[in-house]
Amino acid sequence: MNSERDSETTFDEDSQPNDEVMPYSDDETEDELDIQPAVEPEQNRINREVEATRETLRKDCSWQVKANDRGFHEQPQFKKTTYWCIKKSIYSGNAIKTYKYNPITFLPLNLLEQFKRAANFYFLCLLILQTIPEITTLSWYTTLIPLLLVLGITAIKDLVDDIARHRMDNEINNRTCDVIKEGRFQETKWKDIKVGDVIRLKKNAFVPADILLLSSSEPNSLCYVETAELDGETNLKFKMSLEVTDKYLQEENALATFDGLIECEEPNNRLDKFTGTLSWRGRRYALDADKILLRGCKIRNTDACHGLVVFAGADTKIMKNSGKTRFKRTKIDSLMNYMVYTIFVLLILVSAGLAIGHTYWEQQIGNHSWYLWDGLDYTPSYRGFLNFWGYIIVLNTMVPISLYVSVEVIRLGQSYFINWDLQMYYPEKDTAAKARTTTLNEQLGQIHYIFSDKTGTLTQNIMTFKKCCINGHTYGEIRDKMGQPRNHPEQVDFSWNMYADGKLAFYDQYLIEQIRSGKEPEIQQFFFLLALCHTVMVDTSDGELNYQAASPDEGALVTAARNFGFVYLSRTQNTITISELGTVKTYDVLAILDFNSDRKRMSVITREPNGRIRLYCKGADTVIYERLHPRNPKKQATQEALDIFANETLRTLCLCYKDISNEEYEAWNRKFMAASVASTNRDEALDKVYEEIEKNLILLGATAIEDKLQDGVPETISKLAKADIKIWVLTGDKKETAENIGFACELLTDETTICYGEDISTLLQMRIENQKNRSGANLNSSVRANEPFFESGSNRALIITGSWLNEILLEKKKKKKKFLKLKFPKTAEEKQKQLQTKRRAEVNKEQQQRNFVDLACECSAVICCRVTPKQKAMVVELVKKYKKAITLAIGDGANDVNMIKTAHIGVGISGQEGMQAVMSSDYSFGQFRYLQRLLLVHGRWSYIRMCKFLRYFFYKNFAFTLVHFWYSFFNGYSAQTAYEDWFITLYNVLYSSLPVLLVGLLDQDVSDKLSLRFPALYLSGQKDLLFNYKKFFISLLHGVITSLIIFFIPYGAYLQTMGQDGEAPSDYQSFAVTAASSLIIAVNFQIGLDTSYWTFVNAFSIFGSIALYFGIMFDLHSAGIHVLFPAFFQFTGTAPNALRQPYIWLTIILSVAFCLLPVVALRFLTISIWPSESDKVQKNRKKYKAEEQWKRRQSVFRRGVTGRRSAYAFSHQRGYADLIASGRIIRRKRASLTAVLDNNLAEVRQAEEAS
C-alpha cells in the first residue's frame, strides 16, 4: 500500500527537468509528449500507427481553411449550435469585442446587473411594500428618490466606461490592410477579415490575425517580425514561407487564384507551436510555427508580405493566451456585503421583536382603549404581522441604500486622482498613469504579493556595453588619455569614426587612445573578434547601417565594436566585410558554429587574406574556461575581472581564439560536412563535431554588458520590501539572466542563500513523506504541518524553472500507452479502485502544491524562469488559493495577460510597443518605479479613506435609524416614525452625504512624501486593521449610544416643559425637529473629528450641510408649500415655532455635547497612550521635512573569492547561422514587389538570373 502511495508523488528520475527548455502549454496533448518504448511487438506497432493516423486526421488536423473561398467555411459541417437551435460558424470573425452593452441592451442589462446587488433588490422590494396601505407608515417617495439616484449614477458611470471600451474596440477593428477581393487587393478593415482571406501587409504594419506566410519581398520569402506585443522583446525574429509558395505566389493574379487547403490543429494558446499541412496542386506540404505570423506581431525590415488567414479574432493565439476575463471585487467589497447581510439579520430580528411587542401591546392596551379604535377588526397577532413589515420599512435605513453609490463616487474620484498625478507621468513616452477600472482602488492598499515580469517591466530590454577586460587589464572606468582616474566624467568623442552611431556613452579615454595608437595588438584583436564572430544581419537605409540581431546582447556587442572602429559592413554566404579603423577587409567564412542553450557559445572559422585559418569564439565563462589552453597567462587576471563585473551585476562574455592548420581544418571539415547531412540526430552530431575543434583556446578577454534596468527599480523594490510586500519575478527568460537581474534590482544580495529546483524538490519530498508517516501513524499533524522549511531569520531566495515547477507541482503530463487493448466492462470494484486512486492523486497533488506555496512564501524573493503564460497564472492562482493573500501582477506583454487577469489587481506597463497587457490591466503607467507611488500613496490613501468612510457611514445610519427603535417603546410599537418623512428622504441624500464623501475623496493622514518615506505605514492595510467586523461593531455601538442620546435627552427635556410664552412645545412634531436638528449637528461635527486633512472644502461642507438642513427645513415647514401640497407637507410652522425657544437650543447643544465630548476624550487618550504608526509620523512630521535620499546597497568584493556567474543571454533559439550558411538570407538584386505585381513570374525569374 505504501509503495503504491509513494509512486504517485515520487518524481520520474529518468526524465529530470531541463532548465533551458520552456515547458509545454495547457493545450499540448498527451500524444505530443509521447516517448515510444525501444521495443514493441510488431502487431502493436501496426495498430499504433493506424490509430495514430486516425487520431491525426480526427484530432490534430480538424481545422480546415480554404484559400479565397469564404463559401467553403459556411458549409453545414462547419456550423455549431449555440442558443436553442441557432447555428453559428465555428470560425470566429476578426472583430474584437470587449464592450458589454449596445444601445438596445444597455437599459435592461444594466438594470439586471444592478438588481443583482442584494441592497438594490432589497430596496426594490421595499418600494413595492410601501405601496401597500395596510403596511406602510412611510411615503413611497422616501425610498423611490434615493433608489433612482443610486441606479442613475451607477448607470451613468457604467455607460461612460462602456463608451471608452467601444472607442478602443473601434480603433483596433477599423485598422486596415489589403485583402484579395474579386481578384485584386482591396483595402479592408480588420473587422471584415475572414478565415481563408489572402492579405498583404506592409512594413511596420501589425499582423491582424494568425496567418500563414505565403511570400514576401525578401529573399526566399523571409519576413522579419517584432514580437514586443506578445512577449515584450524588441529583438527581431524571422519567419520563412514554404519554398513552393515563395516560388509561385508573388504576383497578385497568382495569389487571387490560390486555392490551397490547410488542415491544421484547433485554435490553442501555444505561441511557439503549430502543426498542419497545406494541400495544393495534388501535393501536401508540412507547416510549422516558423511559417506562421501571429496577431500582434509587427512587420519589420520587410517591404511587404502576403499571408493566408488561418485563425481570426477570438481564435488567434494572442487572444487564447489572454485568459478568462474575471470579475474582480475588492476584499472590502466582500466584507461590506457580509456586513450588509448582518444588518439584514439585525433588521429582521429587531422588526420581529417590535412586532411581538406590538402584539402584546394590542392585547393588553390597544383592545381596551376606545379612543385608539381604527374601525378594523384585526386580531392582535395579525396587527403584529402587519407591523413587522411596517418596521421593515421604517428601519430600512439600517441598510444604507446610498452606501453603494457613495462608494462608487469615491472610487471614481480616486481614479481621477491617479490619472491626474503628474509624478506618475512618463514624459519620454508621453504616458500618464491610467486607472482603467474604478472598483479596485482601496485594494491597492492591501497588497501582499507582487508578481512581475522581467523583460520590459523591470528592464528596458536595452543592452549597453559598459566595460571590458583585455589581456588582463580592465577598461571602462572614468579615466583620461594617460590612464589616470578623473573626478568628473567626460564622454568619449567618437567623431573620428565616420561609422559611429553616437549613442554609446563611454568614459574611458585611455581605451580609445590605446586602440588608435595600436600599441597593444590584443585590444584591436578583441574588437575585431566582436565585429566578426556573430550572426547579426545588416542592411543600409539612408546611408546608415542597421543591425538586426537574434538577441539584444549580440547587437550591443557588434554596435560597440562599430563605435570603437571595427565596423561590420556586410556579409555574403561565405564572406564577411569589416572596416578595421578605416581599412576595409573581407574575410572568408569557412564555418559558423552556432549557439544553442546547451553549448552556451558560438564560434566562427575564417581564412584571412594571408591564408591563415583562425577560429574565433565567444561564450559564457563557465564553458570557455573548460576549453582554454593550459598556458593562458591572463586567465587569473581575467577571472578577477569577471568576478568584479558579476559583482556589479553586469552580463559577462569571454572572448578567445585559436589558430588552425590547413590539415587540421580539412580533417575537421570532412566530419563537419558529414554531420551536416546526417538524417538523424543532426544537432547532436554537429555539437559533437563542434566540440572537437573548440579546445585549447587562447583567452583574449571578457566583455561586460549592462541589461539596463528601468530607472528607480532597485529603490522601488526596496521600498516595497519595507512595506512587507513580497515580489516574485515570473519570466520566460533563461535562469542565469533572471538570476542576474535579481541581483541587479537587489531582490537578491550577496547574503542571500539561493535554492534551486532540485533543492526544493528534495525538501518537498521529505515534507510529503513526513506528512504521510504522521497521517499513517494516526498522529495529529495539523500543528506540525505548519513547521517552517527553513530556520527563522535566514535570508533565502528561490529560483525555479518552468520544467521544475511542473515536476514539483505534479503538473507534468503522463503518456497513456496506446497499445492495442481489448476493452471489457469494468466491474464495480475496479471502478471504485480507480476512483479512489484518482482521489488520492488529487489529495497528494493539493498537498504538494500547498507545501510548495508555504516553502516559497518563506523565501524573501522568488524567481520563476522559463515559464509559460499558463504557468505564470498558475503560480498567482496558487498563492491566492493557499495564502488567501491579495495579489498584484505587473507586465507589459501578451504573455503576461493571463497572469494580469488572474491576480486581484493587474497592472500594465504602457508606452512600449505592446499594448495587450495594458488593455487587459486594471491600472497602467509608463515605468515600474511608479508602482511604489501607486501602492504606498494612492493605494494606502484610498484604503484609509474607504475604511473611514464606511465606519462613519454605518455609524451615522445606526444613529439615525435606531431613534425609531427607542421611540417605539413610547408609541405602542406602532411603527410610527420619529422624524418627518422628508427628513428621512433627504438625510442620506443631502444632509449628511457631502462631508463624508469629501473625507472619502480628500482625507490623508500623512503627506505623500511621508507615505513614501515610511513604507511601514502600509502594514495597516495588509493586516485589515482599519475595517473589519470589530470596527463594524464598534461603529454599531457608537451609533446605538448616539441614538440613545439623540432620543432620550430631548425626551427628558420635553417631559415636563413650559415655553416662554406659556405654551408647552412638547408635541410630536417639535420633538421630531429637535431630535433631527441634534442628529444633523452631531453627525456632521463627528465627521469633523474624523477628518485628518482639513481644507476649506471640508469645513464648508460640514457647516454648509448644517445650514442646508436648516434652510430646507424652514422651507418645507412654511405655510406656502403646505397650501400647494397639503398631503405631502404636514409639519406646517413646526420649525419656526420650536426653534424660537432658547430651551430647545439648549437641548440641542446638550445632546451634541454628550455625543461628541466622550469621543474627543477617548481620541486624546488613544493618541497619548497607544499611538499608531501614523500618529507617530504625524507628531514628528516637521522633523521629516528633509527628503531622505535612497542609497544603493554596497556589495563587498572579496579578492580571491569567486563571485557568482553573470550569464550572457544569447537568444533562446539558434541564431541566423543556418540562414547565412545556406545563403537563403542574403539579399540579392531582385525586382521590387510592386513590380512583381504587374509582371508575370517567368519574367521576374529571368531578371533575377540575369542579375
PDB file of C-alpha atoms in Angstrom, residues 819-966:
ATOM      1  CA  PHE A 819      -1.092  -0.436 -27.393  1.00  0.00           C
ATOM      2  CA  LEU A 820      -3.945  -2.494 -28.713  1.00  0.00           C
ATOM      3  CA  LYS A 821      -6.274  -3.243 -25.834  1.00  0.00           C
ATOM      4  CA  LEU A 822      -9.441  -5.238 -25.642  1.00  0.00           C
ATOM      5  CA  LYS A 823     -11.967  -3.167 -23.739  1.00  0.00           C
ATOM      6  CA  PHE A 824     -14.116  -5.051 -21.255  1.00  0.00           C
ATOM      7  CA  PRO A 825     -16.756  -3.527 -18.987  1.00  0.00           C
ATOM      8  CA  LYS A 826     -15.235  -2.561 -15.638  1.00  0.00           C
ATOM      9  CA  THR A 827     -16.532  -4.189 -12.509  1.00  0.00           C
ATOM     10  CA  ALA A 828     -17.863  -2.117  -9.654  1.00  0.00           C
ATOM     11  CA  GLU A 829     -14.757  -2.973  -7.643  1.00  0.00           C
ATOM     12  CA  GLU A 830     -12.452  -1.770 -10.429  1.00  0.00           C
ATOM     13  CA  LYS A 831     -14.410   1.442 -10.810  1.00  0.00           C
ATOM     14  CA  GLN A 832     -14.241   2.028  -7.057  1.00  0.00           C
ATOM     15  CA  LYS A 833     -10.498   1.354  -7.015  1.00  0.00           C
ATOM     16  CA  GLN A 834      -9.945   3.714  -9.950  1.00  0.00           C
ATOM     17  CA  LEU A 835     -11.989   6.414  -8.234  1.00  0.00           C
ATOM     18  CA  GLN A 836     -10.023   6.034  -5.005  1.00  0.00           C
ATOM     19  CA  THR A 837      -6.715   6.218  -6.893  1.00  0.00           C
ATOM     20  CA  LYS A 838      -7.858   9.372  -8.626  1.00  0.00           C
ATOM     21  CA  ARG A 839      -8.994  10.963  -5.368  1.00  0.00           C
ATOM     22  CA  ARG A 840      -5.731  10.023  -3.666  1.00  0.00           C
ATOM     23  CA  ALA A 841      -3.755  11.568  -6.514  1.00  0.00           C
ATOM     24  CA  GLU A 842      -5.793  14.784  -6.234  1.00  0.00           C
ATOM     25  CA  VAL A 843      -5.221  14.945  -2.474  1.00  0.00           C
ATOM     26  CA  ASN A 844      -1.480  14.359  -2.935  1.00  0.00           C
ATOM     27  CA  LYS A 845      -1.312  16.985  -5.649  1.00  0.00           C
ATOM     28  CA  GLU A 846      -3.127  19.537  -3.494  1.00  0.00           C
ATOM     29  CA  GLN A 847      -0.867  18.795  -0.526  1.00  0.00           C
ATOM     30  CA  GLN A 848       2.234  19.105  -2.684  1.00  0.00           C
ATOM     31  CA  GLN A 849       1.078  22.437  -4.071  1.00  0.00           C
ATOM     32  CA  ARG A 850       0.247  23.721  -0.598  1.00  0.00           C
ATOM     33  CA  ASN A 851       3.706  22.708   0.639  1.00  0.00           C
ATOM     34  CA  PHE A 852       5.357  24.438  -2.306  1.00  0.00           C
ATOM     35  CA  VAL A 853       3.477  27.673  -1.649  1.00  0.00           C
ATOM     36  CA  ASP A 854       4.377  27.514   2.064  1.00  0.00           C
ATOM     37  CA  LEU A 855       8.033  26.976   1.199  1.00  0.00           C
ATOM     38  CA  ALA A 856       8.122  29.715  -1.442  1.00  0.00           C
ATOM     39  CA  CYS A 857       6.436  32.207   0.870  1.00  0.00           C
ATOM     40  CA  GLU A 858       9.158  31.656   3.459  1.00  0.00           C
ATOM     41  CA  CYS A 859      11.685  32.977   0.938  1.00  0.00           C
ATOM     42  CA  SER A 860      12.453  36.669   0.736  1.00  0.00           C
ATOM     43  CA  ALA A 861      12.378  36.518  -3.074  1.00  0.00           C
ATOM     44  CA  VAL A 862      11.138  34.057  -5.682  1.00  0.00           C
ATOM     45  CA  ILE A 863      12.210  33.990  -9.341  1.00  0.00           C
ATOM     46  CA  CYS A 864      10.418  31.632 -11.737  1.00  0.00           C
ATOM     47  CA  CYS A 865      12.145  31.484 -15.141  1.00  0.00           C
ATOM     48  CA  ARG A 866      11.402  29.740 -18.445  1.00  0.00           C
ATOM     49  CA  VAL A 867       7.718  29.704 -17.523  1.00  0.00           C
ATOM     50  CA  THR A 868       4.782  29.758 -19.921  1.00  0.00           C
ATOM     51  CA  PRO A 869       1.887  32.255 -19.691  1.00  0.00           C
ATOM     52  CA  LYS A 870      -0.251  29.496 -18.199  1.00  0.00           C
ATOM     53  CA  GLN A 871       2.342  28.767 -15.512  1.00  0.00           C
ATOM     54  CA  LYS A 872       2.529  32.452 -14.594  1.00  0.00           C
ATOM     55  CA  ALA A 873      -1.218  32.445 -13.977  1.00  0.00           C
ATOM     56  CA  MET A 874      -0.977  29.136 -12.112  1.00  0.00           C
ATOM     57  CA  VAL A 875       1.610  30.495  -9.663  1.00  0.00           C
ATOM     58  CA  VAL A 876      -0.576  33.521  -8.963  1.00  0.00           C
ATOM     59  CA  GLU A 877      -3.636  31.301  -8.509  1.00  0.00           C
ATOM     60  CA  LEU A 878      -1.797  29.020  -6.048  1.00  0.00           C
ATOM     61  CA  VAL A 879      -0.806  31.946  -3.828  1.00  0.00           C
ATOM     62  CA  LYS A 880      -4.367  33.292  -3.941  1.00  0.00           C
ATOM     63  CA  LYS A 881      -5.768  29.865  -3.106  1.00  0.00           C
ATOM     64  CA  TYR A 882      -3.484  28.751  -0.287  1.00  0.00           C
ATOM     65  CA  LYS A 883      -2.397  32.053   1.259  1.00  0.00           C
ATOM     66  CA  LYS A 884      -5.660  33.990   0.883  1.00  0.00           C
ATOM     67  CA  ALA A 885      -3.428  36.953   0.152  1.00  0.00           C
ATOM     68  CA  ILE A 886      -4.100  39.985  -2.039  1.00  0.00           C
ATOM     69  CA  THR A 887      -2.004  39.734  -5.197  1.00  0.00           C
ATOM     70  CA  LEU A 888      -0.877  42.173  -7.885  1.00  0.00           C
ATOM     71  CA  ALA A 889       0.582  41.185 -11.260  1.00  0.00           C
ATOM     72  CA  ILE A 890       2.529  43.593 -13.469  1.00  0.00           C
ATOM     73  CA  GLY A 891       3.748  43.038 -17.017  1.00  0.00           C
ATOM     74  CA  ASP A 892       3.986  44.546 -20.470  1.00  0.00           C
ATOM     75  CA  GLY A 893       3.425  41.729 -22.991  1.00  0.00           C
ATOM     76  CA  ALA A 894       0.666  39.446 -24.199  1.00  0.00           C
ATOM     77  CA  ASN A 895       2.369  36.589 -22.336  1.00  0.00           C
ATOM     78  CA  ASP A 896       1.553  38.464 -19.102  1.00  0.00           C
ATOM     79  CA  VAL A 897      -2.160  38.912 -19.832  1.00  0.00           C
ATOM     80  CA  ASN A 898      -3.256  35.650 -18.210  1.00  0.00           C
ATOM     81  CA  MET A 899      -1.291  36.492 -15.051  1.00  0.00           C
ATOM     82  CA  ILE A 900      -2.678  40.051 -15.021  1.00  0.00           C
ATOM     83  CA  LYS A 901      -6.248  38.785 -15.264  1.00  0.00           C
ATOM     84  CA  THR A 902      -5.706  36.109 -12.601  1.00  0.00           C
ATOM     85  CA  ALA A 903      -4.308  38.421  -9.919  1.00  0.00           C
ATOM     86  CA  HIS A 904      -6.591  40.529  -7.741  1.00  0.00           C
ATOM     87  CA  ILE A 905      -5.089  43.604  -9.420  1.00  0.00           C
ATOM     88  CA  GLY A 906      -3.401  43.706 -12.821  1.00  0.00           C
ATOM     89  CA  VAL A 907      -1.001  46.475 -13.850  1.00  0.00           C
ATOM     90  CA  GLY A 908       0.212  47.008 -17.419  1.00  0.00           C
ATOM     91  CA  ILE A 909       3.376  48.846 -18.421  1.00  0.00           C
ATOM     92  CA  SER A 910       2.341  51.164 -21.261  1.00  0.00           C
ATOM     93  CA  GLY A 911       4.432  53.195 -23.621  1.00  0.00           C
ATOM     94  CA  GLN A 912       6.107  50.086 -25.089  1.00  0.00           C
ATOM     95  CA  GLU A 913       5.253  48.650 -28.495  1.00  0.00           C
ATOM     96  CA  GLY A 914       2.987  46.043 -26.950  1.00  0.00           C
ATOM     97  CA  MET A 915      -0.377  47.169 -25.582  1.00  0.00           C
ATOM     98  CA  GLN A 916      -2.059  43.817 -24.920  1.00  0.00           C
ATOM     99  CA  ALA A 917      -1.100  43.850 -21.245  1.00  0.00           C
ATOM    100  CA  VAL A 918      -2.367  47.418 -20.865  1.00  0.00           C
ATOM    101  CA  MET A 919      -5.698  46.598 -22.481  1.00  0.00           C
ATOM    102  CA  SER A 920      -6.243  43.734 -20.028  1.00  0.00           C
ATOM    103  CA  SER A 921      -4.997  45.578 -16.964  1.00  0.00           C
ATOM    104  CA  ASP A 922      -6.747  47.448 -14.172  1.00  0.00           C
ATOM    105  CA  TYR A 923      -4.068  50.138 -13.942  1.00  0.00           C
ATOM    106  CA  SER A 924      -1.326  51.205 -16.331  1.00  0.00           C
ATOM    107  CA  PHE A 925       1.645  53.549 -16.355  1.00  0.00           C
ATOM    108  CA  GLY A 926       4.944  54.023 -18.158  1.00  0.00           C
ATOM    109  CA  GLN A 927       7.581  52.758 -15.710  1.00  0.00           C
ATOM    110  CA  PHE A 928       7.884  50.141 -12.965  1.00  0.00           C
ATOM    111  CA  ARG A 929       9.051  52.767 -10.449  1.00  0.00           C
ATOM    112  CA  TYR A 930       5.594  54.331 -10.389  1.00  0.00           C
ATOM    113  CA  LEU A 931       4.331  51.196  -8.667  1.00  0.00           C
ATOM    114  CA  GLN A 932       5.631  52.438  -5.296  1.00  0.00           C
ATOM    115  CA  ARG A 933       3.569  55.616  -5.585  1.00  0.00           C
ATOM    116  CA  LEU A 934       0.522  53.714  -6.798  1.00  0.00           C
ATOM    117  CA  LEU A 935       0.620  51.426  -3.746  1.00  0.00           C
ATOM    118  CA  LEU A 936       2.256  53.401  -0.936  1.00  0.00           C
ATOM    119  CA  VAL A 937       0.479  56.680  -1.686  1.00  0.00           C
ATOM    120  CA  HIS A 938      -2.693  56.204  -3.727  1.00  0.00           C
ATOM    121  CA  GLY A 939      -3.350  52.684  -2.502  1.00  0.00           C
ATOM    122  CA  ARG A 940      -2.835  53.492   1.165  1.00  0.00           C
ATOM    123  CA  TRP A 941      -4.793  56.732   0.996  1.00  0.00           C
ATOM    124  CA  SER A 942      -7.641  55.004  -0.843  1.00  0.00           C
ATOM    125  CA  TYR A 943      -7.761  52.244   1.762  1.00  0.00           C
ATOM    126  CA  ILE A 944      -7.705  54.683   4.705  1.00  0.00           C
ATOM    127  CA  ARG A 945     -10.349  56.896   3.101  1.00  0.00           C
ATOM    128  CA  MET A 946     -12.641  54.000   2.265  1.00  0.00           C
ATOM    129  CA  CYS A 947     -12.340  52.498   5.751  1.00  0.00           C
ATOM    130  CA  LYS A 948     -13.019  55.841   7.406  1.00  0.00           C
ATOM    131  CA  PHE A 949     -15.948  56.423   5.067  1.00  0.00           C
ATOM    132  CA  LEU A 950     -17.522  53.019   5.776  1.00  0.00           C
ATOM    133  CA  ARG A 951     -17.079  53.230   9.551  1.00  0.00           C
ATOM    134  CA  TYR A 952     -18.662  56.658   9.619  1.00  0.00           C
ATOM    135  CA  PHE A 953     -21.416  55.699   7.170  1.00  0.00           C
ATOM    136  CA  PHE A 954     -22.538  52.774   9.284  1.00  0.00           C
ATOM    137  CA  TYR A 955     -22.313  54.935  12.409  1.00  0.00           C
ATOM    138  CA  LYS A 956     -24.445  57.774  11.058  1.00  0.00           C
ATOM    139  CA  ASN A 957     -27.079  55.394   9.733  1.00  0.00           C
ATOM    140  CA  PHE A 958     -27.363  53.491  13.010  1.00  0.00           C
ATOM    141  CA  ALA A 959     -27.514  56.769  14.941  1.00  0.00           C
ATOM    142  CA  PHE A 960     -30.285  57.958  12.615  1.00  0.00           C
ATOM    143  CA  THR A 961     -32.354  54.765  12.388  1.00  0.00           C
ATOM    144  CA  LEU A 962     -32.272  53.480  15.960  1.00  0.00           C
ATOM    145  CA  VAL A 963     -34.052  56.614  17.219  1.00  0.00           C
ATOM    146  CA  HIS A 964     -37.160  54.939  15.735  1.00  0.00           C
ATOM    147  CA  PHE A 965     -36.389  51.897  17.862  1.00  0.00           C
ATOM    148  CA  TRP A 966     -36.293  53.871  21.131  1.00  0.00           C
TER     149      TRP A 966
END
